[in-house]
Coordinates of N, CA, C and O in Angstrom, one line a residue:
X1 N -50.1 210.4 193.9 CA -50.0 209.2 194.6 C -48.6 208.6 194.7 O -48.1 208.1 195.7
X2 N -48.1 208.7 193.7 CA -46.8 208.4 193.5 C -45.3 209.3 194.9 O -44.4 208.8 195.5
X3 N -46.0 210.9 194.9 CA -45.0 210.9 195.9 C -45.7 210.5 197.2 O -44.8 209.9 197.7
X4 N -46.8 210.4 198.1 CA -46.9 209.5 198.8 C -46.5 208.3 199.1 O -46.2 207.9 200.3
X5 N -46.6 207.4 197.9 CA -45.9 206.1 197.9 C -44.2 206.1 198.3 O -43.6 205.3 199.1
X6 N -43.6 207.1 197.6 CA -42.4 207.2 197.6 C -41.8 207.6 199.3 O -40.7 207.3 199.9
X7 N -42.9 208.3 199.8 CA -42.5 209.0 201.5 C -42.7 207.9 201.9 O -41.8 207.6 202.6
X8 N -43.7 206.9 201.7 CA -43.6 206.0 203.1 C -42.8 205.3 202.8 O -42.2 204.8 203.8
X9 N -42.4 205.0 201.4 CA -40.9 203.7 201.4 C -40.2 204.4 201.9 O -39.5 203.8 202.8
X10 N -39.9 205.7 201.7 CA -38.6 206.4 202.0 C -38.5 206.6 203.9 O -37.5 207.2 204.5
X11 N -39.8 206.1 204.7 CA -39.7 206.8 205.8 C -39.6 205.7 206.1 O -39.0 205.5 207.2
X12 N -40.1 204.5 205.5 CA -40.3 203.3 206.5 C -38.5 202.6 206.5 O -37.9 202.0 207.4
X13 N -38.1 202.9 205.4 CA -36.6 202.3 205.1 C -35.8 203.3 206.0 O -35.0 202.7 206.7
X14 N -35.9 204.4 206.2 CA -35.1 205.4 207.2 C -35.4 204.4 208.8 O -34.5 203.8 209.4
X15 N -36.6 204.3 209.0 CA -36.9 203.8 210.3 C -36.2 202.8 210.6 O -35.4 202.7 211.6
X16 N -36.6 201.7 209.7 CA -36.0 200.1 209.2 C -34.8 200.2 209.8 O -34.4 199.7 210.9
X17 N -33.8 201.3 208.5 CA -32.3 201.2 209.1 C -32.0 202.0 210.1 O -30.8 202.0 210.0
X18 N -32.3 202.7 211.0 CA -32.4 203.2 212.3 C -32.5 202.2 213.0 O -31.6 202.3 213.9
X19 N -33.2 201.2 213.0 CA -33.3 200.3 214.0 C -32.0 199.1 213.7 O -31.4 198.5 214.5
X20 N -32.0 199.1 212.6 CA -31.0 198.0 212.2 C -29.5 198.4 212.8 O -28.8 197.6 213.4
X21 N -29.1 199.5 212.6 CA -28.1 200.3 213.0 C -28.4 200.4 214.7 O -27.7 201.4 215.1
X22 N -28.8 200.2 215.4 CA -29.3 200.4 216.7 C -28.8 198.4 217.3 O -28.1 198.0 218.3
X23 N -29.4 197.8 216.2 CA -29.1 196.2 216.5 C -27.6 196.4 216.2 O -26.9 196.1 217.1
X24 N -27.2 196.7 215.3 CA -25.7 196.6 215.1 C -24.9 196.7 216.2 O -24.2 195.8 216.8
X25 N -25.0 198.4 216.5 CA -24.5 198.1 218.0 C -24.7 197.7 219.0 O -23.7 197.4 219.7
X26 N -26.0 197.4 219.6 CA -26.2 196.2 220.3 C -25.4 195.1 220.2 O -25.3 194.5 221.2
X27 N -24.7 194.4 219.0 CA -24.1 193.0 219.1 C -22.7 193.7 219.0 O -21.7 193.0 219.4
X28 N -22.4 195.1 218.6 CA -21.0 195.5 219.1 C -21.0 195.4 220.6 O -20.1 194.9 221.3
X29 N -22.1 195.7 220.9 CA -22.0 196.0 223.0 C -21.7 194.7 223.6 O -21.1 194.4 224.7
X30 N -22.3 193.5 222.4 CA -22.1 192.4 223.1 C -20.7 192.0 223.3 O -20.0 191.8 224.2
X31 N -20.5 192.1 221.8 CA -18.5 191.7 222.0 C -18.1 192.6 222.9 O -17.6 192.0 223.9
X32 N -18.0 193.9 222.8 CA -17.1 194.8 224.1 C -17.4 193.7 225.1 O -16.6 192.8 225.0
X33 N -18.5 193.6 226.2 CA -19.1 193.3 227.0 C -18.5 191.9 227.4 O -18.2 191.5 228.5
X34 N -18.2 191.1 226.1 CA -17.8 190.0 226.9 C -15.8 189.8 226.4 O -15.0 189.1 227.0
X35 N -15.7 190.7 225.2 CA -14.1 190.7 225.7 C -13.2 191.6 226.7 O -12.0 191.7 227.0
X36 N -14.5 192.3 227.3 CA -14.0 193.2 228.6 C -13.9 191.7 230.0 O -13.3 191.6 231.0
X37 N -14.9 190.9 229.4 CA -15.0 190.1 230.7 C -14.2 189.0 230.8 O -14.1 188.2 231.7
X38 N -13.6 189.0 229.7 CA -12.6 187.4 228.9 C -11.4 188.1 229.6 O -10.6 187.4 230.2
X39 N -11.2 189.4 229.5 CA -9.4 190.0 229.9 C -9.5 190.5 231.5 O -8.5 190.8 232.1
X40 N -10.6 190.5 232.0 CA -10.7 190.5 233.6 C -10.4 189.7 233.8 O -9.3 189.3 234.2
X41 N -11.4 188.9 233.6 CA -11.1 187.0 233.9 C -9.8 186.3 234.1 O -9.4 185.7 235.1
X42 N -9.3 186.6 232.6 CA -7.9 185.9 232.1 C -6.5 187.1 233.1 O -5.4 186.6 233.4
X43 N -6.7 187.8 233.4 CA -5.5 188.7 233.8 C -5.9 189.1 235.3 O -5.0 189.1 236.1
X44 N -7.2 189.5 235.6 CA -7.3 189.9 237.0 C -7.9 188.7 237.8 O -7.8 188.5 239.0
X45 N -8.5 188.1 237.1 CA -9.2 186.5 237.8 C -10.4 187.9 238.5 O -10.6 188.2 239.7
X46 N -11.0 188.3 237.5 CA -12.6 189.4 238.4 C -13.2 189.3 236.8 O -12.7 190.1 235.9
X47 N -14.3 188.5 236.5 CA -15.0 188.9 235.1 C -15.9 189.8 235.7 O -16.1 190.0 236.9
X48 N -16.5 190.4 234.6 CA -17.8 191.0 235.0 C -18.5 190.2 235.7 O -18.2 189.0 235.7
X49 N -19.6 190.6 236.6 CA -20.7 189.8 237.7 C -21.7 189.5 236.5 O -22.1 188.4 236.2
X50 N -21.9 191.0 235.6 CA -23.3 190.9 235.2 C -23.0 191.0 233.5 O -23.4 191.9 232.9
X51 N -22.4 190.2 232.9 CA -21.6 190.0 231.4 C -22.7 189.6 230.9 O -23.3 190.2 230.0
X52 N -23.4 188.1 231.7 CA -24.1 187.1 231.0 C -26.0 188.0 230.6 O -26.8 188.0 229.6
X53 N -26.0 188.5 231.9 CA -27.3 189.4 232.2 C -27.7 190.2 231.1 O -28.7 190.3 230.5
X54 N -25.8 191.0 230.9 CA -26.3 192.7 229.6 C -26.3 191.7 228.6 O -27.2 192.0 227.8
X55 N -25.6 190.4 228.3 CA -25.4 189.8 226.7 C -26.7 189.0 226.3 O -27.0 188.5 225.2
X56 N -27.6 189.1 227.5 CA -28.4 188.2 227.3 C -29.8 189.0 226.6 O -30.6 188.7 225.6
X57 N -29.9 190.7 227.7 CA -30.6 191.3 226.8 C -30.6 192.0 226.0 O -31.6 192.3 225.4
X58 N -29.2 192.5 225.9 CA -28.4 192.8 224.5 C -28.9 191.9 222.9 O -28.9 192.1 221.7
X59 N -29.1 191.2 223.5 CA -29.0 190.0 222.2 C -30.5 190.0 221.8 O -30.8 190.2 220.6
X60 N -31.1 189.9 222.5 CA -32.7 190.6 222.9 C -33.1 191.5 221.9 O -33.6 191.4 220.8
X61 N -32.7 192.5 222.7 CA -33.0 194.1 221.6 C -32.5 193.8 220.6 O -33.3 193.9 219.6
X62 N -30.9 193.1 220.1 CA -30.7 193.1 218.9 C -31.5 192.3 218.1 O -31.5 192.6 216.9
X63 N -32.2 191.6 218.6 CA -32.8 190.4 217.5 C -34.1 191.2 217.0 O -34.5 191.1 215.9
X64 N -35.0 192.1 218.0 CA -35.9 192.7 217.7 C -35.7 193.9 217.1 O -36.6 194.5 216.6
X65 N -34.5 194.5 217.1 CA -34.4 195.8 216.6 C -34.2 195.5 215.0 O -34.5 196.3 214.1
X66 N -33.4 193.8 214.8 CA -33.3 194.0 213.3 C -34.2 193.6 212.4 O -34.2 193.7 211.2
X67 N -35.1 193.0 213.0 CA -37.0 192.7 212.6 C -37.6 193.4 211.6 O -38.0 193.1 210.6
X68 N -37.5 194.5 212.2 CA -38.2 195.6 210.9 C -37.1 195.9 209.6 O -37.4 196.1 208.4
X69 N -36.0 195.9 209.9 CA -35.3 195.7 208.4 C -35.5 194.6 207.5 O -35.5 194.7 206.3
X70 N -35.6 193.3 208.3 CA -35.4 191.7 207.9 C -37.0 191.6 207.3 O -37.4 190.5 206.9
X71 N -37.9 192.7 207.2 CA -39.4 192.2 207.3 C -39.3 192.9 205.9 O -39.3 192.3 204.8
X72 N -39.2 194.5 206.1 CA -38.6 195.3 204.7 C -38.4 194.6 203.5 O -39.1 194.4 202.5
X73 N -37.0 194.4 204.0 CA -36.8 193.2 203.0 C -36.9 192.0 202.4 O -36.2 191.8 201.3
X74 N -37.8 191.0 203.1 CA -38.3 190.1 203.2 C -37.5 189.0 203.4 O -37.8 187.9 203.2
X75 N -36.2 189.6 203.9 CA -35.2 188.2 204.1 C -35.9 187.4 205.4 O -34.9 187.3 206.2
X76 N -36.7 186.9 205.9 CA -37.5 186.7 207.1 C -37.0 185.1 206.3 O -36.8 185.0 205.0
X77 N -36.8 183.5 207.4 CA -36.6 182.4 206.9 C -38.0 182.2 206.4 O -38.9 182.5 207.1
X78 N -38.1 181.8 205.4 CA -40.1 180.6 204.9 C -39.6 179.7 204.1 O -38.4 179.7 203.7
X79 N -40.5 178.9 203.9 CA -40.8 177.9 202.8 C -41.2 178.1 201.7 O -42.4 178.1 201.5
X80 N -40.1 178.3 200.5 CA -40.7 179.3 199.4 C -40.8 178.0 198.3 O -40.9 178.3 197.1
X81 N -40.8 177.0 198.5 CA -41.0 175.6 197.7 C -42.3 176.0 196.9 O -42.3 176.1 195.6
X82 N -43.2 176.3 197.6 CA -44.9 175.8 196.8 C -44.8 177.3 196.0 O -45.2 177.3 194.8
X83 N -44.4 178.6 196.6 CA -44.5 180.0 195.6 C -43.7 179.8 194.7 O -44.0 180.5 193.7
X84 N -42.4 179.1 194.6 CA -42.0 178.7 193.3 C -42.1 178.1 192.8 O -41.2 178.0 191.9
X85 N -43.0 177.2 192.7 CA -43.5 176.2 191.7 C -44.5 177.1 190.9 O -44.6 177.2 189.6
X86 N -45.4 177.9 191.8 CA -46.4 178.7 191.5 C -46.1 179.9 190.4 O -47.0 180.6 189.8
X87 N -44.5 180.2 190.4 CA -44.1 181.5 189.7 C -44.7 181.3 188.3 O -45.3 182.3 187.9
X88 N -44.5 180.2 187.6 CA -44.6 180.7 185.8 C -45.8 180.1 185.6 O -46.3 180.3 184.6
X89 N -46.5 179.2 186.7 CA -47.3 178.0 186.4 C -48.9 179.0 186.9 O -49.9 178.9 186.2
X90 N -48.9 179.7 187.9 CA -50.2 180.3 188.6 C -50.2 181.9 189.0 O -51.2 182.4 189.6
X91 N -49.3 182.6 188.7 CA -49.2 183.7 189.1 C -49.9 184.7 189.8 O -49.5 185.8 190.3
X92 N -51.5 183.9 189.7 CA -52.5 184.7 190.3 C -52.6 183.8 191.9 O -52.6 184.3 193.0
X93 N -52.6 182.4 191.6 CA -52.7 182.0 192.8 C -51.3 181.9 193.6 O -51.2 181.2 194.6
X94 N -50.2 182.6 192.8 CA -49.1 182.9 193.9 C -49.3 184.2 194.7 O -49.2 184.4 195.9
X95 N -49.7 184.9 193.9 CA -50.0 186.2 194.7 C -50.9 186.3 195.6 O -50.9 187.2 196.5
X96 N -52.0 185.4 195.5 CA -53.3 184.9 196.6 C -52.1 184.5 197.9 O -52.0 185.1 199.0
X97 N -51.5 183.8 197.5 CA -50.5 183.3 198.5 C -50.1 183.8 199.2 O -50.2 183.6 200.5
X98 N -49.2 185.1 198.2 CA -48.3 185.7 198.8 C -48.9 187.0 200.1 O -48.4 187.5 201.1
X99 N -50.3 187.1 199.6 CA -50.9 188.1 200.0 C -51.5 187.2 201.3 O -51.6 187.9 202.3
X100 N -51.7 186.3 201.4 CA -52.5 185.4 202.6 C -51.3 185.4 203.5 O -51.6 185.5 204.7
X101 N -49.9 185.4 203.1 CA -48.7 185.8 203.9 C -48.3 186.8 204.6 O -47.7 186.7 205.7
X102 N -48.7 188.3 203.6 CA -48.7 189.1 204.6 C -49.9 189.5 205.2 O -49.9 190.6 205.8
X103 N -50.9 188.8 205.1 CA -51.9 189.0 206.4 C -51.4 187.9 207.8 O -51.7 188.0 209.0
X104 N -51.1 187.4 207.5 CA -50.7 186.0 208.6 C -49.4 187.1 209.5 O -49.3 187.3 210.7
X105 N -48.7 187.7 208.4 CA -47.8 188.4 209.2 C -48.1 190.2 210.0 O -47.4 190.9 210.6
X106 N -49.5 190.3 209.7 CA -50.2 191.2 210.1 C -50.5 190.9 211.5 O -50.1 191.4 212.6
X107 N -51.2 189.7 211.2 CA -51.8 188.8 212.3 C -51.3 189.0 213.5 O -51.8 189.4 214.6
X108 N -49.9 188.3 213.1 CA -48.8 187.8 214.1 C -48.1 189.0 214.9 O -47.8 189.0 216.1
X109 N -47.8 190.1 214.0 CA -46.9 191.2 214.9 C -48.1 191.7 215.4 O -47.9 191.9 216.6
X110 N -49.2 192.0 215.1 CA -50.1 192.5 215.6 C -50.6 192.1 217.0 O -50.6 193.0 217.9
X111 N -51.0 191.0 217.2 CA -50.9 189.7 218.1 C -49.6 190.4 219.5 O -49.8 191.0 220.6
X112 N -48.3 190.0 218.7 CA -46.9 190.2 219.8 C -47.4 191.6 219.9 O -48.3 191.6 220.8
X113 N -47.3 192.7 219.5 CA -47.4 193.8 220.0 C -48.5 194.1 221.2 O -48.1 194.7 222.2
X114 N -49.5 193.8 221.1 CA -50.9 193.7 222.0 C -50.5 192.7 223.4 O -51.0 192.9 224.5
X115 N -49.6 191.6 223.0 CA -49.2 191.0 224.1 C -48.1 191.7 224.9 O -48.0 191.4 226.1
X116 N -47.2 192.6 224.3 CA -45.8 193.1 224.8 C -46.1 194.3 225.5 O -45.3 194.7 226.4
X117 N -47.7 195.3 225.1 CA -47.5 196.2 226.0 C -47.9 196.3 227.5 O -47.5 197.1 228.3
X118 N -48.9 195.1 227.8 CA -48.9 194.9 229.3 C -47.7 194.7 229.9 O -47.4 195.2 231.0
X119 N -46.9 194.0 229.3 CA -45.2 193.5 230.3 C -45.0 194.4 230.3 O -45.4 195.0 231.3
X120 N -44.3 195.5 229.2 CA -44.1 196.9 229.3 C -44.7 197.5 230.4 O -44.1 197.4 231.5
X121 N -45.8 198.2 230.3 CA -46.5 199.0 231.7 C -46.3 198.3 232.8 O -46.2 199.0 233.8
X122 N -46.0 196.8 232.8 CA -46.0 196.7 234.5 C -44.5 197.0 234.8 O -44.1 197.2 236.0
X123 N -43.7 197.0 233.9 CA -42.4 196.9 233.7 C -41.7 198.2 234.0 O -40.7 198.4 234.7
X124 N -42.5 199.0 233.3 CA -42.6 200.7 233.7 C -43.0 201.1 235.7 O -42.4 201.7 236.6
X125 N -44.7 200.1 235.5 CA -45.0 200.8 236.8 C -43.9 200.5 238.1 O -43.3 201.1 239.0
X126 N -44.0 199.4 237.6 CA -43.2 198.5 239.0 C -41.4 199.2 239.2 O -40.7 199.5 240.1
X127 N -41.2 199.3 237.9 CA -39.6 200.2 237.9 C -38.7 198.5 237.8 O -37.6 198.4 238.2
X128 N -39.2 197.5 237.3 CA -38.4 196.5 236.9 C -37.0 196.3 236.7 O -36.6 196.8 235.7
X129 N -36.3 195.8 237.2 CA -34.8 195.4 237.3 C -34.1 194.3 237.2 O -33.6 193.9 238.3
X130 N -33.8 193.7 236.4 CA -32.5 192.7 236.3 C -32.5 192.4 237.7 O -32.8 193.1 238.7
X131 N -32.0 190.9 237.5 CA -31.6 190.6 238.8 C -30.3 190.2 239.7 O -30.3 189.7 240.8
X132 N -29.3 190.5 238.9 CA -27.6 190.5 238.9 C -27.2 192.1 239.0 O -26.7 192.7 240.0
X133 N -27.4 192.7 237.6 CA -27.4 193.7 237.1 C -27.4 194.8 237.8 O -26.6 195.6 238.1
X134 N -29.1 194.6 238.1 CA -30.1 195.9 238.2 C -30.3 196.7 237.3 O -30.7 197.9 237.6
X135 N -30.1 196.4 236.2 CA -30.3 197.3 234.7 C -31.8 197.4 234.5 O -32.4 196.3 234.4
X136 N -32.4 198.7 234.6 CA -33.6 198.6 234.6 C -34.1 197.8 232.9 O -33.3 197.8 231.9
X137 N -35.4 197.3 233.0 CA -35.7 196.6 232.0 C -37.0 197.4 231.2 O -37.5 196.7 230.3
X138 N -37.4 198.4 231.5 CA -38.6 198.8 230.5 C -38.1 199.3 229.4 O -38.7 199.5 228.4
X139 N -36.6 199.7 229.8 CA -36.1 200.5 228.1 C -35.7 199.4 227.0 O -35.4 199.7 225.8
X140 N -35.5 198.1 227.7 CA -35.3 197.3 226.9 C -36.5 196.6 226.2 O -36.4 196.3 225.0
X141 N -37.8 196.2 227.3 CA -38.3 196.0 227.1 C -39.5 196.8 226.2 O -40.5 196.2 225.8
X142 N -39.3 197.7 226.1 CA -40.1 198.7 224.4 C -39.6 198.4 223.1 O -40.2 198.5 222.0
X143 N -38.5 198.0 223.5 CA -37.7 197.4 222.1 C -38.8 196.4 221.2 O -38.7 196.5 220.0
X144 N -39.7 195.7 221.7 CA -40.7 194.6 221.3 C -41.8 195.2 220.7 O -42.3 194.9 219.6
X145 N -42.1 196.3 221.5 CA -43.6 196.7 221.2 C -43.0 197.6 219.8 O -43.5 197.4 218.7
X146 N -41.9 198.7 220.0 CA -41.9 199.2 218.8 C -41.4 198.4 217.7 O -41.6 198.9 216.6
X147 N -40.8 197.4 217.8 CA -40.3 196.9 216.7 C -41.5 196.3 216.1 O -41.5 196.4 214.9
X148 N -43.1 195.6 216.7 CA -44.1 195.1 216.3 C -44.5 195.9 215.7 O -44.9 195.7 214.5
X149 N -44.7 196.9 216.3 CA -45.6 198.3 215.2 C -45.3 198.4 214.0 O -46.1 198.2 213.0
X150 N -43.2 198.9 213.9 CA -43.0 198.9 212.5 C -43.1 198.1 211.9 O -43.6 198.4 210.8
X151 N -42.8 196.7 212.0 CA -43.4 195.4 211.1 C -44.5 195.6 210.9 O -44.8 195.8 209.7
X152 N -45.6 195.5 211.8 CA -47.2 195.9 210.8 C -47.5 196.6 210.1 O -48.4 196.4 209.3
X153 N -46.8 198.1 210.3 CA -47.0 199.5 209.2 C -46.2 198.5 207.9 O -46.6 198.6 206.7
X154 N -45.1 197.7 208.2 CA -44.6 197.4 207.0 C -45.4 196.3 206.2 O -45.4 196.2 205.0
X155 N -46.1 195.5 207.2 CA -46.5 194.5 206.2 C -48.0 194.6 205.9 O -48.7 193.8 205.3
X156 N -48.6 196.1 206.8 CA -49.5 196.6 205.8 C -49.9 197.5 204.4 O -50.9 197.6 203.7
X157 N -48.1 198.1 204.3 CA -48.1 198.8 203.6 C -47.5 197.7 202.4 O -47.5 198.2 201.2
X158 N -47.2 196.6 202.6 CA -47.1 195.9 201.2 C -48.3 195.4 200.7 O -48.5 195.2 199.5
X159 N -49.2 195.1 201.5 CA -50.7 194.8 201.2 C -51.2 195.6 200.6 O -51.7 195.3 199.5
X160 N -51.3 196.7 201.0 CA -51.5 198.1 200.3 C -51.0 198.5 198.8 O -51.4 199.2 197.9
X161 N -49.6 197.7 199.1 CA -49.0 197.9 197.5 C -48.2 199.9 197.5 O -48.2 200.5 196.5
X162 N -47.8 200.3 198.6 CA -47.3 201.2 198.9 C -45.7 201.2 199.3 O -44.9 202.1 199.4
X163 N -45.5 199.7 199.4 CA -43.9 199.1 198.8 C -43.9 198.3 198.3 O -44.8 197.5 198.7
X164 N -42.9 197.8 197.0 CA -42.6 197.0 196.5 C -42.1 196.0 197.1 O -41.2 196.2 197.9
X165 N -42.7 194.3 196.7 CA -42.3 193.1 197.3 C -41.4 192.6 196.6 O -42.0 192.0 195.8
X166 N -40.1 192.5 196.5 CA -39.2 191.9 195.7 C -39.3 190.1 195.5 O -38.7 189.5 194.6
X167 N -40.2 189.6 196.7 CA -40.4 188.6 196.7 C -41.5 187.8 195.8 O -41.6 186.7 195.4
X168 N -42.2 189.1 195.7 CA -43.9 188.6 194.3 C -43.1 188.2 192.9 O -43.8 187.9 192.0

């Protein structure tokens, strides 16, 4: 059981930072993208047309690509007021807690994901495009649905107790 447990931490953290490294460069793309457009601008008086367009869904992907690391790890923003009161005082009904958390967060990516793949397919069928740009949008738009998935494998597998919560 034990190397089981150890493959999925070990596959889910591979994935995690695969995608986090994927966001990374996405917000490198952003800076190129707009200090290529700051020294057109400033020297040729020609910025980019479509600067605002890539930064916009650049920033997009980046925010969902670093989701499944930020879930991993549980640096996600909450209100950890009432689970620390709960740490020395209830420990059982912190963990009730904690655990009613990651079903809520089951819930929720579960939820986005189910909602992201219709946009996707029509986004696919139709051949979808930017409208400055023309940067097609279904490759960006997958970025949602897969990032949902890995968040649920992840906050099912802490339910499961198949990774450790640093947060319990």
């Amino acid at each position: 059981m034990n190397a089981i447990k150890h493959a999925i931490q070990k596959g889910l953290h591979g994935s995690a930072l695969f995608l986090a490294v994927l966001s990374a460069l996405s917000l490198a793309a952003i800076l190129l993208v707009i200090v290529t457009s700051v020294v057109l601008r400033k020297f040729f008086d020609a910025p980019l047309f479509f600067a605002e367009e890539l930064v916009g869904l650049l920033m997009s992907a980046s925010l969902f690509l670093a989701l499944p690391m930020a879930t991993l790890k549980g640096q996600h923003i909450r209100v950890s007021l009432l689970l620390d009161t709960l740490k020395s005082r209830s420990p059982v009904l912190r963990n009730a807690l904690f655990t009613a958390g990651l079903l809520v967060g089951i819930g929720f990516t579960g939820w986005i994901f189910l909602e992201s793949l219709p946009w996707m397919e029509f986004a696919i069928r139709r051949e979808l495009k930017s409208e400055t740009a023309r940067i097609l949008l279904y490759p960006l738009m997958s970025v949602v649905p897969i990032s949902m998935i890995f968040c649920l494998v992840i906050y099912a597998a802490k339910v499961f107790g198949f990774i450790h919560s640093e947060e319990r």
